[in-house]
Every structure is written in structure tokens, then in C-alpha cells.
Amino acid sequence: MINSDTNGKMKILMLNPEYPPLGGGQGNANKAVFETLESEFLESVRVDIVTSSTDMAYVENRLIGDVVYLDIGKKGKNRQYQSMKDLITYIFKSFLTSYKLIKKNRYDLIVAWSGIPSGFIAFLLKLRFNTSYVVLLRGADVPFYDKRWEKLDKFVFRHISPFIWKKSAGVTANSVGLTQLAHKTADKQEIIIIPNGVDTDFYKPTKDVDAESPIRLAAVGRLNKIKGFDILIKSLAGIKQEFHLTIAGDGPEEDNLRTLINQCGLSGKIELCGYKNKSDLAEIYGMSDIFVLSSHKEGMSNSLLEAMAAGCAVVSSDVGGASELVAGNGVVVPAGDCVALSEALSVVMSDRAALRRMGITSRELALAMSWSAVTSKFMSFFRDAASSDK
């Protein structure tokens, strides 16, 4: 039963170690859902979020609720990357903060943005308060998604995760591919697919067609090995067409990628521009002809959706939800296959008329995946979970 407040609102506590400016797609998706709830569901829901800060703790007061930023001791650099120490600190601090908030607000539902750490925290809170929780699987929280956590996945997370999921009131994943990976750990677990959305008013085409200018490519993400930027750089070494690639993001592989660019003779053609905020990314997408996703693994890439909304053609590795998003607007290639990626880029770049048509199709596909539509699905899921007897 939903214990709504005096105004009849459903009360939700969201747990997420990532929230802008910290983190990547998971945090950005959380913020988009929160802001859509704020604008479209204000009369029916109150949401509080417990998250992390890059360098200080503060509370951002919002009309729909509070975003509580916890100081986890992380300083400004590598905002898209969290260490095990960062996550452990978040577990302890968010549990204590959430404990106090639940005693005060009596939430109807806890929404864990990730199975671990957020789902683990939600499970502990359920033991104390019997508050239902749901788990939103996003990618790296699924065992064996990220090699960085391979040993922990093998000895710890693959045993803990199914238990956390089973005890929840519901589990979602953002793509078919991520669902299939989760089922390798818990084949009986029911998982509802709710894809990522995109702000099609904010991300939109701004490019001018110029048949003489170099083709503009963009890639966005954390500079770590799982994103496959090394594969992308190597794939461009033999491309004959004139091009310029902008890679936006920061991370531990930055120095290695700069060295590789020089080794491949691509200095001047590839720019590592560092971390960029939402407005900067919208400008990069809007001025690009092709968006390249070279990841070895993904959930459903926010950056891919944003680039599609901005009218970019797509060349993507076959990961996460990419094959679900690419339909007449680009090419999907096997993950980690440098030769296949190079051939696909060469073909797409060779026909500017076809490239423009792909961009138009990308925009049309993105328009059908607005955050309004996606958030409505989440709200139905949240209400069903809060009303369940789990």
C-alpha cells in the first residue's frame, strides 16, 4: 500500500552514487528522469536523491524534493570515474543519510540506480524499515560487464546480485543486451526493459551541410578501456577521406590514447577535448556528421541517443542496445573488431548524400524516445512496485 503524504503524493527515495557533475550515463539518466518528474508529475510524486559530490557536500533544494550530495572525498579530476574507495565511502555515508531520511519521511519506495552499490544499500534499509525497493540495472552493476571488477564479480557480486534482485519489488534494465547478461547470473529473474530516453528539444541538429569540409566525427565517454577508444583510433589510421574526430571525456587512458594518436600519425585529425558539460556536448553532437560508439560493452548509451537526436549518423559496435537503435541510420559492427569498424567508417564516409539521410533517420528515431515517454513508463513501474506485497 502507498503511504502518500498529506498532499496525496507518492514519496520516493533515489540512491545513486553518480549524479551530474559526477559520473556519466547513469547519473545523466537519473537527472533526466528527476527533471521530467519535476515538470510532468509534480502533483503526484515527491523525490529525494542521495548521491555523491566531487569535492564537497551540499544540498540542492528543488521544487519536487532534495538532492543530497555526500562528500565522498573525491576531488575534481576524473569526474566520470569512481574507485572502489569512492563507492565504499558512498555505501557507508548514504546508508546513514538514508536511514535518517526514511525515519523522517516514510518513503513508499526506494529506487536503486544500480544493483551495487545502490541495491545493496536499499536491501539493508528494507531489513530495517520494510520499505520496498526496485533496482534499475544500468551496465557496470551487472556481473561481468566490466573487466575492472572481474575478480569481485567472480567471487562476490555474482553471488550477492541475484539475492538483491530477488528481494526487490522489481528489476529493470535499459536494453535487451543488458538483460541477457543479467540472466547469465540469475536466469529466473524477471526483468522489465525500460530504455534510456533523450531530450530532443535540447539535442538537435545545428550543422551546416558543406560538401568540401572534412567529415566531422564525434565520440563521447569515459577514457577507459571498456569504451574502446583505442580501437576507434586504430580504425581511422587507414581512412582516406578527410575527417576530424572529437573525443569528449576524461579518464585513466588519456595519456595512452594521446600516445596512440601520435603513433598512428593522426595528430591534428583527432582531438581529445577532455570532460565537457551538457551544453558543450550538445554543440559537439550538433556539428558532427557521424557519432562513433566503439565500446566493448554498454547498457543503452545515453551519448548514442543524444547524438541521434542531434541528427548524427551512427557507426557502433554491437553492444547493449545499439542494435535496437540502429535502423537505417548507420552501421553496427562486432565489438573490438578494428578492421570491421574501419571498413564501416570508410563506407559511411564515402557517400555524403547517404550520410545526410542517415542523420535525418537518426533524428526521427530519437523523437520517439523522449524522456517524457520513458519517465511515464518508470512511474507506472514505481507505482506497481510500491503497491506490491514484496
mmCIF file of C-alpha atoms in Angstrom:
data_model
loop_
_atom_site.group_PDB
_atom_site.id
_atom_site.type_symbol
_atom_site.label_atom_id
_atom_site.label_comp_id
_atom_site.label_asym_id
_atom_site.label_seq_id
_atom_site.Cartn_x
_atom_site.Cartn_y
_atom_site.Cartn_z
ATOM 1 C CA MET A 1 0.000 0.000 0.000
ATOM 2 C CA ILE A 2 1.260 3.502 -0.825
ATOM 3 C CA ASN A 3 1.662 5.728 2.239
ATOM 4 C CA SER A 4 1.334 9.022 0.415
ATOM 5 C CA ASP A 5 1.857 12.330 2.199
ATOM 6 C CA THR A 6 -0.856 14.818 3.121
ATOM 7 C CA ASN A 7 -0.900 16.140 -0.435
ATOM 8 C CA GLY A 8 -1.532 12.686 -1.850
ATOM 9 C CA LYS A 9 1.958 12.372 -3.290
ATOM 10 C CA MET A 10 3.899 9.149 -3.601
ATOM 11 C CA LYS A 11 7.253 9.530 -1.821
ATOM 12 C CA ILE A 12 10.376 8.091 -3.459
ATOM 13 C CA LEU A 13 13.974 7.950 -2.252
ATOM 14 C CA MET A 14 16.516 7.504 -5.051
ATOM 15 C CA LEU A 15 20.015 6.164 -4.341
ATOM 16 C CA ASN A 16 22.717 6.802 -6.922
ATOM 17 C CA PRO A 17 26.476 7.237 -6.408
ATOM 18 C CA GLU A 18 26.519 9.220 -9.668
ATOM 19 C CA TYR A 19 24.722 12.465 -10.399
ATOM 20 C CA PRO A 20 25.906 15.417 -12.502
ATOM 21 C CA PRO A 21 28.546 16.720 -12.437
ATOM 22 C CA LEU A 22 29.839 13.343 -11.185
ATOM 23 C CA GLY A 23 29.565 10.263 -13.366
ATOM 24 C CA GLY A 24 28.378 9.521 -16.877
ATOM 25 C CA GLY A 25 25.275 7.987 -18.422
ATOM 26 C CA GLN A 26 23.796 6.608 -15.206
ATOM 27 C CA GLY A 27 23.829 9.983 -13.486
ATOM 28 C CA ASN A 28 22.609 11.830 -16.555
ATOM 29 C CA ALA A 29 19.679 9.419 -16.935
ATOM 30 C CA ASN A 30 18.789 9.877 -13.256
ATOM 31 C CA LYS A 31 18.819 13.641 -13.639
ATOM 32 C CA ALA A 32 16.671 13.485 -16.788
ATOM 33 C CA VAL A 33 14.073 11.283 -15.079
ATOM 34 C CA PHE A 34 14.112 13.518 -11.988
ATOM 35 C CA GLU A 35 13.625 16.688 -14.014
ATOM 36 C CA THR A 36 10.826 15.100 -16.043
ATOM 37 C CA LEU A 37 9.096 14.011 -12.845
ATOM 38 C CA GLU A 38 9.512 17.585 -11.635
ATOM 39 C CA SER A 39 7.903 19.066 -14.724
ATOM 40 C CA GLU A 40 5.214 16.492 -15.512
ATOM 41 C CA PHE A 41 4.375 14.620 -12.288
ATOM 42 C CA LEU A 42 4.718 17.331 -9.650
ATOM 43 C CA GLU A 43 1.205 16.803 -8.288
ATOM 44 C CA SER A 44 1.645 13.064 -7.725
ATOM 45 C CA VAL A 45 5.213 12.379 -6.574
ATOM 46 C CA ARG A 46 7.941 13.669 -4.269
ATOM 47 C CA VAL A 47 11.513 12.529 -4.921
ATOM 48 C CA ASP A 48 14.646 12.847 -2.799
ATOM 49 C CA ILE A 49 18.037 11.753 -4.116
ATOM 50 C CA VAL A 50 21.117 10.719 -2.132
ATOM 51 C CA THR A 51 24.216 10.938 -4.294
ATOM 52 C CA SER A 52 27.911 11.899 -4.296
ATOM 53 C CA SER A 53 29.795 15.146 -4.689
ATOM 54 C CA THR A 54 33.115 15.633 -6.449
ATOM 55 C CA ASP A 55 34.625 17.795 -3.747
ATOM 56 C CA MET A 56 32.087 18.959 -1.180
ATOM 57 C CA ALA A 57 28.774 18.068 0.384
ATOM 58 C CA TYR A 58 25.778 20.318 -0.134
ATOM 59 C CA VAL A 59 22.042 20.187 -0.551
ATOM 60 C CA GLU A 60 20.336 21.479 -3.665
ATOM 61 C CA ASN A 61 16.753 22.420 -2.846
ATOM 62 C CA ARG A 62 14.333 21.592 -5.613
ATOM 63 C CA LEU A 63 10.603 22.010 -6.003
ATOM 64 C CA ILE A 64 9.959 18.283 -6.151
ATOM 65 C CA GLY A 65 12.413 17.320 -3.415
ATOM 66 C CA ASP A 66 16.055 17.459 -2.363
ATOM 67 C CA VAL A 67 19.240 16.278 -3.999
ATOM 68 C CA VAL A 68 21.574 15.426 -1.128
ATOM 69 C CA TYR A 69 25.215 15.436 -2.208
ATOM 70 C CA LEU A 70 27.559 13.473 0.071
ATOM 71 C CA ASP A 71 31.227 14.323 0.328
ATOM 72 C CA ILE A 72 32.990 11.039 -0.515
ATOM 73 C CA GLY A 73 36.445 12.650 -0.515
ATOM 74 C CA LYS A 74 36.655 12.725 -4.300
ATOM 75 C CA LYS A 75 38.365 15.738 -5.792
ATOM 76 C CA GLY A 76 37.580 17.343 -9.128
ATOM 77 C CA LYS A 77 39.600 15.184 -11.569
ATOM 78 C CA ASN A 78 38.109 12.098 -13.244
ATOM 79 C CA ARG A 79 34.518 13.042 -12.573
ATOM 80 C CA GLN A 80 33.370 10.194 -14.789
ATOM 81 C CA TYR A 81 35.237 7.541 -12.811
ATOM 82 C CA GLN A 82 34.760 6.199 -9.288
ATOM 83 C CA SER A 83 37.209 3.959 -7.460
ATOM 84 C CA MET A 84 36.311 1.159 -5.077
ATOM 85 C CA LYS A 85 37.218 3.503 -2.226
ATOM 86 C CA ASP A 86 34.743 6.095 -3.540
ATOM 87 C CA LEU A 87 31.952 3.511 -3.737
ATOM 88 C CA ILE A 88 32.643 2.084 -0.278
ATOM 89 C CA THR A 89 32.576 5.599 1.168
ATOM 90 C CA TYR A 90 29.278 6.219 -0.583
ATOM 91 C CA ILE A 91 27.807 2.989 0.847
ATOM 92 C CA PHE A 92 28.509 3.995 4.431
ATOM 93 C CA LYS A 93 27.534 7.654 4.114
ATOM 94 C CA SER A 94 24.430 7.079 2.022
ATOM 95 C CA PHE A 95 23.165 4.346 4.362
ATOM 96 C CA LEU A 96 23.414 6.665 7.371
ATOM 97 C CA THR A 97 21.847 9.587 5.488
ATOM 98 C CA SER A 98 19.071 7.442 4.029
ATOM 99 C CA TYR A 99 18.352 5.926 7.443
ATOM 100 C CA LYS A 100 17.648 9.400 8.824
ATOM 101 C CA LEU A 101 15.577 10.418 5.797
ATOM 102 C CA ILE A 102 13.401 7.300 5.932
ATOM 103 C CA LYS A 103 12.685 7.793 9.638
ATOM 104 C CA LYS A 104 11.592 11.336 8.842
ATOM 105 C CA ASN A 105 9.735 10.890 5.551
ATOM 106 C CA ARG A 106 8.421 7.296 5.478
ATOM 107 C CA TYR A 107 9.045 6.729 1.782
ATOM 108 C CA ASP A 108 6.806 4.481 -0.286
ATOM 109 C CA LEU A 109 9.667 3.217 -2.424
ATOM 110 C CA ILE A 110 13.446 3.211 -2.676
ATOM 111 C CA VAL A 111 14.772 3.391 -6.249
ATOM 112 C CA ALA A 112 18.289 1.964 -6.546
ATOM 113 C CA TRP A 113 20.075 3.273 -9.602
ATOM 114 C CA SER A 114 22.368 0.221 -9.915
ATOM 115 C CA GLY A 115 22.345 -3.184 -8.296
ATOM 116 C CA ILE A 116 25.596 -2.500 -6.463
ATOM 117 C CA PRO A 117 26.152 -0.344 -4.516
ATOM 118 C CA SER A 118 22.667 1.229 -4.505
ATOM 119 C CA GLY A 119 20.683 -2.017 -4.491
ATOM 120 C CA PHE A 120 22.773 -3.350 -1.622
ATOM 121 C CA ILE A 121 22.053 -0.209 0.413
ATOM 122 C CA ALA A 122 18.342 -0.451 -0.417
ATOM 123 C CA PHE A 123 18.291 -4.082 0.728
ATOM 124 C CA LEU A 124 19.847 -3.118 4.098
ATOM 125 C CA LEU A 125 17.280 -0.342 4.504
ATOM 126 C CA LYS A 126 14.464 -2.768 3.704
ATOM 127 C CA LEU A 127 15.643 -5.036 6.533
ATOM 128 C CA ARG A 128 15.239 -2.154 8.983
ATOM 129 C CA PHE A 129 12.168 -0.320 7.655
ATOM 130 C CA ASN A 130 10.450 -2.901 5.396
ATOM 131 C CA THR A 131 10.411 -0.305 2.612
ATOM 132 C CA SER A 132 10.037 -1.773 -0.867
ATOM 133 C CA TYR A 133 12.821 -1.114 -3.330
ATOM 134 C CA VAL A 134 13.438 -1.539 -7.037
ATOM 135 C CA VAL A 135 16.700 -1.992 -8.908
ATOM 136 C CA LEU A 136 17.468 -0.219 -12.177
ATOM 137 C CA LEU A 137 20.307 -2.089 -13.903
ATOM 138 C CA ARG A 138 22.477 0.318 -15.879
ATOM 139 C CA GLY A 139 25.563 -1.621 -17.067
ATOM 140 C CA ALA A 140 28.630 -1.910 -14.860
ATOM 141 C CA ASP A 141 26.467 -3.034 -11.933
ATOM 142 C CA VAL A 142 25.712 -6.299 -13.757
ATOM 143 C CA PRO A 143 28.319 -9.023 -13.064
ATOM 144 C CA PHE A 144 30.932 -9.494 -15.811
ATOM 145 C CA TYR A 145 30.018 -6.302 -17.639
ATOM 146 C CA ASP A 146 33.266 -4.514 -16.767
ATOM 147 C CA LYS A 147 36.646 -6.271 -16.580
ATOM 148 C CA ARG A 148 37.691 -3.753 -13.946
ATOM 149 C CA TRP A 149 35.513 -5.644 -11.460
ATOM 150 C CA GLU A 150 36.173 -9.145 -12.851
ATOM 151 C CA LYS A 151 37.576 -10.695 -9.653
ATOM 152 C CA LEU A 152 34.925 -9.114 -7.453
ATOM 153 C CA ASP A 153 32.256 -10.236 -9.915
ATOM 154 C CA LYS A 154 33.563 -13.807 -9.797
ATOM 155 C CA PHE A 155 33.919 -14.155 -6.053
ATOM 156 C CA VAL A 156 31.411 -11.649 -4.624
ATOM 157 C CA PHE A 157 28.978 -9.820 -6.881
ATOM 158 C CA ARG A 158 27.648 -12.768 -8.877
ATOM 159 C CA HIS A 159 26.559 -14.311 -5.570
ATOM 160 C CA ILE A 160 25.185 -11.132 -3.981
ATOM 161 C CA SER A 161 23.465 -9.633 -7.028
ATOM 162 C CA PRO A 162 20.812 -12.348 -7.602
ATOM 163 C CA PHE A 163 19.838 -12.135 -3.929
ATOM 164 C CA ILE A 164 19.482 -8.330 -4.077
ATOM 165 C CA TRP A 165 17.421 -8.554 -7.263
ATOM 166 C CA LYS A 166 15.176 -11.310 -5.905
ATOM 167 C CA LYS A 167 14.382 -9.395 -2.721
ATOM 168 C CA SER A 168 13.416 -6.287 -4.675
ATOM 169 C CA ALA A 169 9.911 -5.356 -5.789
ATOM 170 C CA GLY A 170 11.093 -5.238 -9.387
ATOM 171 C CA VAL A 171 14.109 -5.004 -11.682
ATOM 172 C CA THR A 172 14.569 -3.066 -14.906
ATOM 173 C CA ALA A 173 17.343 -2.976 -17.484
ATOM 174 C CA ASN A 174 17.826 -0.427 -20.222
ATOM 175 C CA SER A 175 18.411 -2.842 -23.107
ATOM 176 C CA VAL A 176 17.887 -6.402 -24.334
ATOM 177 C CA GLY A 177 21.641 -6.987 -24.281
ATOM 178 C CA LEU A 178 21.986 -5.975 -20.638
ATOM 179 C CA THR A 179 19.017 -8.164 -19.741
ATOM 180 C CA GLN A 180 20.672 -11.142 -21.417
ATOM 181 C CA LEU A 181 23.883 -10.513 -19.474
ATOM 182 C CA ALA A 182 21.964 -10.268 -16.187
ATOM 183 C CA HIS A 183 20.221 -13.558 -16.939
ATOM 184 C CA LYS A 184 23.619 -15.271 -17.077
ATOM 185 C CA THR A 185 23.839 -14.532 -13.356
ATOM 186 C CA ALA A 186 20.163 -15.052 -12.479
ATOM 187 C CA ASP A 187 18.300 -16.810 -15.282
ATOM 188 C CA LYS A 188 14.950 -16.888 -13.443
ATOM 189 C CA GLN A 189 14.885 -13.172 -12.572
ATOM 190 C CA GLU A 190 12.064 -11.207 -14.151
ATOM 191 C CA ILE A 191 13.477 -8.060 -15.739
ATOM 192 C CA ILE A 192 11.448 -5.300 -17.368
ATOM 193 C CA ILE A 193 13.144 -3.377 -20.171
ATOM 194 C CA ILE A 194 12.770 0.396 -19.942
ATOM 195 C CA PRO A 195 15.161 2.049 -22.390
ATOM 196 C CA ASN A 196 17.021 5.298 -21.908
ATOM 197 C CA GLY A 197 15.391 8.428 -23.215
ATOM 198 C CA VAL A 198 16.706 11.627 -24.749
ATOM 199 C CA ASP A 199 15.925 15.339 -24.603
ATOM 200 C CA THR A 200 15.089 16.039 -28.227
ATOM 201 C CA ASP A 201 14.495 19.734 -27.537
ATOM 202 C CA PHE A 202 17.991 20.211 -26.141
ATOM 203 C CA TYR A 203 19.884 17.901 -28.513
ATOM 204 C CA LYS A 204 19.125 18.823 -32.101
ATOM 205 C CA PRO A 205 20.891 19.281 -35.448
ATOM 206 C CA THR A 206 22.830 22.532 -35.899
ATOM 207 C CA LYS A 207 25.268 21.561 -38.631
ATOM 208 C CA ASP A 208 25.547 23.300 -41.993
ATOM 209 C CA VAL A 209 25.991 20.996 -44.972
ATOM 210 C CA ASP A 210 29.353 21.624 -46.611
ATOM 211 C CA ALA A 211 30.433 19.111 -49.209
ATOM 212 C CA GLU A 212 34.003 20.406 -49.172
ATOM 213 C CA SER A 213 34.740 20.330 -45.449
ATOM 214 C CA PRO A 214 36.251 17.294 -43.681
ATOM 215 C CA ILE A 215 33.672 14.876 -42.306
ATOM 216 C CA ARG A 216 33.185 15.517 -38.614
ATOM 217 C CA LEU A 217 33.102 12.569 -36.242
ATOM 218 C CA ALA A 218 32.349 12.547 -32.516
ATOM 219 C CA ALA A 219 32.839 10.052 -29.703
ATOM 220 C CA VAL A 220 31.925 10.597 -26.063
ATOM 221 C CA GLY A 221 32.619 8.659 -22.883
ATOM 222 C CA ARG A 222 34.972 7.836 -20.076
ATOM 223 C CA LEU A 223 38.517 7.348 -21.269
ATOM 224 C CA ASN A 224 38.809 3.794 -20.019
ATOM 225 C CA LYS A 225 39.491 0.519 -21.775
ATOM 226 C CA ILE A 226 35.889 -0.651 -21.922
ATOM 227 C CA LYS A 227 34.979 2.287 -24.198
ATOM 228 C CA GLY A 228 37.337 1.023 -26.908
ATOM 229 C CA PHE A 229 38.722 4.400 -27.972
ATOM 230 C CA ASP A 230 42.000 2.676 -28.863
ATOM 231 C CA ILE A 231 40.072 0.542 -31.379
ATOM 232 C CA LEU A 232 38.494 3.666 -32.849
ATOM 233 C CA ILE A 233 41.832 5.463 -33.219
ATOM 234 C CA LYS A 234 43.470 2.455 -34.902
ATOM 235 C CA SER A 235 40.484 2.049 -37.240
ATOM 236 C CA LEU A 236 40.960 5.593 -38.541
ATOM 237 C CA ALA A 237 44.631 5.162 -39.398
ATOM 238 C CA GLY A 238 43.911 3.877 -42.907
ATOM 239 C CA ILE A 239 40.901 6.065 -43.746
ATOM 240 C CA LYS A 240 41.424 8.014 -46.974
ATOM 241 C CA GLN A 241 38.650 10.547 -46.578
ATOM 242 C CA GLU A 242 39.345 13.842 -44.863
ATOM 243 C CA PHE A 243 37.945 13.839 -41.349
ATOM 244 C CA HIS A 244 38.207 15.313 -37.884
ATOM 245 C CA LEU A 245 37.323 13.329 -34.773
ATOM 246 C CA THR A 246 36.459 14.931 -31.429
ATOM 247 C CA ILE A 247 36.624 12.656 -28.376
ATOM 248 C CA ALA A 248 34.972 14.173 -25.290
ATOM 249 C CA GLY A 249 35.686 12.704 -21.877
ATOM 250 C CA ASP A 250 38.403 12.215 -19.303
ATOM 251 C CA GLY A 251 39.785 9.162 -17.566
ATOM 252 C CA PRO A 252 42.775 6.937 -16.851
ATOM 253 C CA GLU A 253 43.535 6.091 -20.502
ATOM 254 C CA GLU A 254 44.085 9.685 -21.633
ATOM 255 C CA ASP A 255 47.898 9.556 -21.820
ATOM 256 C CA ASN A 256 47.854 6.178 -23.587
ATOM 257 C CA LEU A 257 45.369 7.462 -26.160
ATOM 258 C CA ARG A 258 47.446 10.572 -26.851
ATOM 259 C CA THR A 259 50.476 8.366 -27.448
ATOM 260 C CA LEU A 260 48.466 6.109 -29.763
ATOM 261 C CA ILE A 261 47.212 9.073 -31.783
ATOM 262 C CA ASN A 262 50.784 10.158 -32.426
ATOM 263 C CA GLN A 263 51.888 6.607 -33.254
ATOM 264 C CA CYS A 264 49.094 6.292 -35.828
ATOM 265 C CA GLY A 265 50.047 9.597 -37.446
ATOM 266 C CA LEU A 266 46.679 11.142 -36.624
ATOM 267 C CA SER A 267 47.831 14.175 -34.698
ATOM 268 C CA GLY A 268 45.731 17.113 -35.893
ATOM 269 C CA LYS A 269 42.920 14.826 -37.041
ATOM 270 C CA ILE A 270 41.861 13.604 -33.601
ATOM 271 C CA GLU A 271 41.206 15.917 -30.666
ATOM 272 C CA LEU A 272 40.922 14.759 -27.052
ATOM 273 C CA CYS A 273 38.996 17.692 -25.648
ATOM 274 C CA GLY A 274 38.502 16.451 -22.076
ATOM 275 C CA TYR A 275 35.358 16.453 -19.969
ATOM 276 C CA LYS A 276 32.515 18.522 -21.429
ATOM 277 C CA ASN A 277 29.277 19.638 -19.844
ATOM 278 C CA LYS A 278 25.831 19.088 -21.319
ATOM 279 C CA SER A 279 25.794 22.298 -23.357
ATOM 280 C CA ASP A 280 29.230 21.617 -24.814
ATOM 281 C CA LEU A 281 28.215 18.083 -25.772
ATOM 282 C CA ALA A 282 25.070 19.342 -27.485
ATOM 283 C CA GLU A 283 27.260 21.634 -29.596
ATOM 284 C CA ILE A 284 29.681 18.801 -30.440
ATOM 285 C CA TYR A 285 26.858 16.454 -31.475
ATOM 286 C CA GLY A 286 25.042 19.146 -33.401
ATOM 287 C CA MET A 287 28.091 19.968 -35.531
ATOM 288 C CA SER A 288 29.066 16.326 -36.190
ATOM 289 C CA ASP A 289 28.173 14.152 -39.156
ATOM 290 C CA ILE A 290 28.866 10.762 -37.560
ATOM 291 C CA PHE A 291 28.792 9.531 -33.984
ATOM 292 C CA VAL A 292 31.028 6.542 -33.265
ATOM 293 C CA LEU A 293 30.435 4.166 -30.364
ATOM 294 C CA SER A 294 33.400 1.793 -30.100
ATOM 295 C CA SER A 295 32.663 0.295 -26.671
ATOM 296 C CA HIS A 296 33.292 -3.324 -25.795
ATOM 297 C CA LYS A 297 30.196 -3.245 -23.570
ATOM 298 C CA GLU A 298 27.324 -0.837 -22.909
ATOM 299 C CA GLY A 299 23.878 -0.758 -21.383
ATOM 300 C CA MET A 300 21.970 1.609 -23.607
ATOM 301 C CA SER A 301 24.257 4.507 -24.396
ATOM 302 C CA ASN A 302 22.930 7.943 -23.468
ATOM 303 C CA SER A 303 25.524 9.557 -25.695
ATOM 304 C CA LEU A 304 24.366 7.475 -28.668
ATOM 305 C CA LEU A 305 20.772 8.638 -28.158
ATOM 306 C CA GLU A 306 21.874 12.256 -27.729
ATOM 307 C CA ALA A 307 23.887 12.115 -30.942
ATOM 308 C CA MET A 308 20.936 10.607 -32.794
ATOM 309 C CA ALA A 309 18.700 13.406 -31.553
ATOM 310 C CA ALA A 310 21.272 15.840 -32.949
ATOM 311 C CA GLY A 311 20.995 14.210 -36.366
ATOM 312 C CA CYS A 312 24.216 12.209 -36.446
ATOM 313 C CA ALA A 313 24.618 9.071 -38.499
ATOM 314 C CA VAL A 314 25.826 6.192 -36.312
ATOM 315 C CA VAL A 315 28.649 3.679 -36.538
ATOM 316 C CA SER A 316 28.524 1.493 -33.449
ATOM 317 C CA SER A 317 29.901 -1.708 -32.029
ATOM 318 C CA ASP A 318 27.223 -4.315 -31.411
ATOM 319 C CA VAL A 319 26.849 -3.769 -27.676
ATOM 320 C CA GLY A 320 23.996 -3.140 -25.259
ATOM 321 C CA GLY A 321 21.100 -1.547 -27.034
ATOM 322 C CA ALA A 322 22.970 -0.396 -30.142
ATOM 323 C CA SER A 323 21.347 -2.930 -32.454
ATOM 324 C CA GLU A 324 17.966 -1.809 -31.084
ATOM 325 C CA LEU A 325 18.690 1.816 -32.050
ATOM 326 C CA VAL A 326 20.405 1.487 -35.413
ATOM 327 C CA ALA A 327 17.817 1.022 -38.155
ATOM 328 C CA GLY A 328 18.572 2.795 -41.424
ATOM 329 C CA ASN A 329 20.631 5.448 -39.640
ATOM 330 C CA GLY A 330 24.018 3.772 -39.600
ATOM 331 C CA VAL A 331 26.002 0.577 -39.250
ATOM 332 C CA VAL A 332 26.613 -1.879 -36.404
ATOM 333 C CA VAL A 333 29.890 -3.831 -36.289
ATOM 334 C CA PRO A 334 31.285 -6.515 -33.951
ATOM 335 C CA ALA A 335 32.766 -5.081 -30.750
ATOM 336 C CA GLY A 336 36.546 -4.896 -30.683
ATOM 337 C CA ASP A 337 36.889 -5.515 -34.443
ATOM 338 C CA CYS A 338 39.203 -2.774 -35.702
ATOM 339 C CA VAL A 339 39.026 -3.909 -39.338
ATOM 340 C CA ALA A 340 35.218 -4.037 -39.400
ATOM 341 C CA LEU A 341 34.977 -0.610 -37.760
ATOM 342 C CA SER A 342 37.432 0.867 -40.275
ATOM 343 C CA GLU A 343 35.525 -0.595 -43.230
ATOM 344 C CA ALA A 344 32.190 0.647 -41.885
ATOM 345 C CA LEU A 345 33.513 4.154 -41.335
ATOM 346 C CA SER A 346 35.026 4.228 -44.808
ATOM 347 C CA VAL A 347 31.735 3.179 -46.431
ATOM 348 C CA VAL A 348 29.598 5.627 -44.453
ATOM 349 C CA MET A 349 32.022 8.487 -45.073
ATOM 350 C CA SER A 350 32.195 7.837 -48.821
ATOM 351 C CA ASP A 351 28.607 8.902 -49.613
ATOM 352 C CA ARG A 352 27.640 12.310 -48.221
ATOM 353 C CA ALA A 353 24.079 12.121 -49.539
ATOM 354 C CA ALA A 354 23.507 8.800 -47.770
ATOM 355 C CA LEU A 355 25.187 10.258 -44.694
ATOM 356 C CA ARG A 356 22.668 13.101 -44.598
ATOM 357 C CA ARG A 357 19.757 10.657 -44.971
ATOM 358 C CA MET A 358 21.088 8.598 -42.069
ATOM 359 C CA GLY A 359 21.237 11.728 -39.947
ATOM 360 C CA ILE A 360 17.601 12.544 -40.713
ATOM 361 C CA THR A 361 16.590 8.978 -39.796
ATOM 362 C CA SER A 362 18.518 9.214 -36.520
ATOM 363 C CA ARG A 363 16.580 12.314 -35.580
ATOM 364 C CA GLU A 364 13.253 10.639 -36.414
ATOM 365 C CA LEU A 365 14.105 7.584 -34.306
ATOM 366 C CA ALA A 366 15.173 9.746 -31.362
ATOM 367 C CA LEU A 367 11.947 11.716 -31.413
ATOM 368 C CA ALA A 368 10.094 8.518 -30.492
ATOM 369 C CA MET A 369 12.239 8.095 -27.345
ATOM 370 C CA SER A 370 11.630 11.286 -25.391
ATOM 371 C CA TRP A 371 12.276 11.390 -21.644
ATOM 372 C CA SER A 372 8.599 12.140 -21.160
ATOM 373 C CA ALA A 373 7.614 8.774 -22.619
ATOM 374 C CA VAL A 374 10.341 6.893 -20.755
ATOM 375 C CA THR A 375 9.592 8.564 -17.414
ATOM 376 C CA SER A 376 5.920 7.651 -17.762
ATOM 377 C CA LYS A 377 6.993 4.001 -18.001
ATOM 378 C CA PHE A 378 9.145 4.405 -14.904
ATOM 379 C CA MET A 379 6.252 5.968 -12.980
ATOM 380 C CA SER A 380 3.978 3.028 -13.798
ATOM 381 C CA PHE A 381 6.728 0.662 -12.708
ATOM 382 C CA PHE A 382 7.311 2.598 -9.464
ATOM 383 C CA ARG A 383 3.617 2.628 -8.578
ATOM 384 C CA ASP A 384 3.233 -1.088 -9.188
ATOM 385 C CA ALA A 385 6.328 -1.817 -7.079
ATOM 386 C CA ALA A 386 5.244 0.415 -4.189
ATOM 387 C CA SER A 387 1.834 -1.280 -4.133
ATOM 388 C CA SER A 388 3.257 -4.810 -4.173
ATOM 389 C CA ASP A 389 3.488 -7.057 -1.124
ATOM 390 C CA LYS A 390 7.194 -7.862 -1.635
#
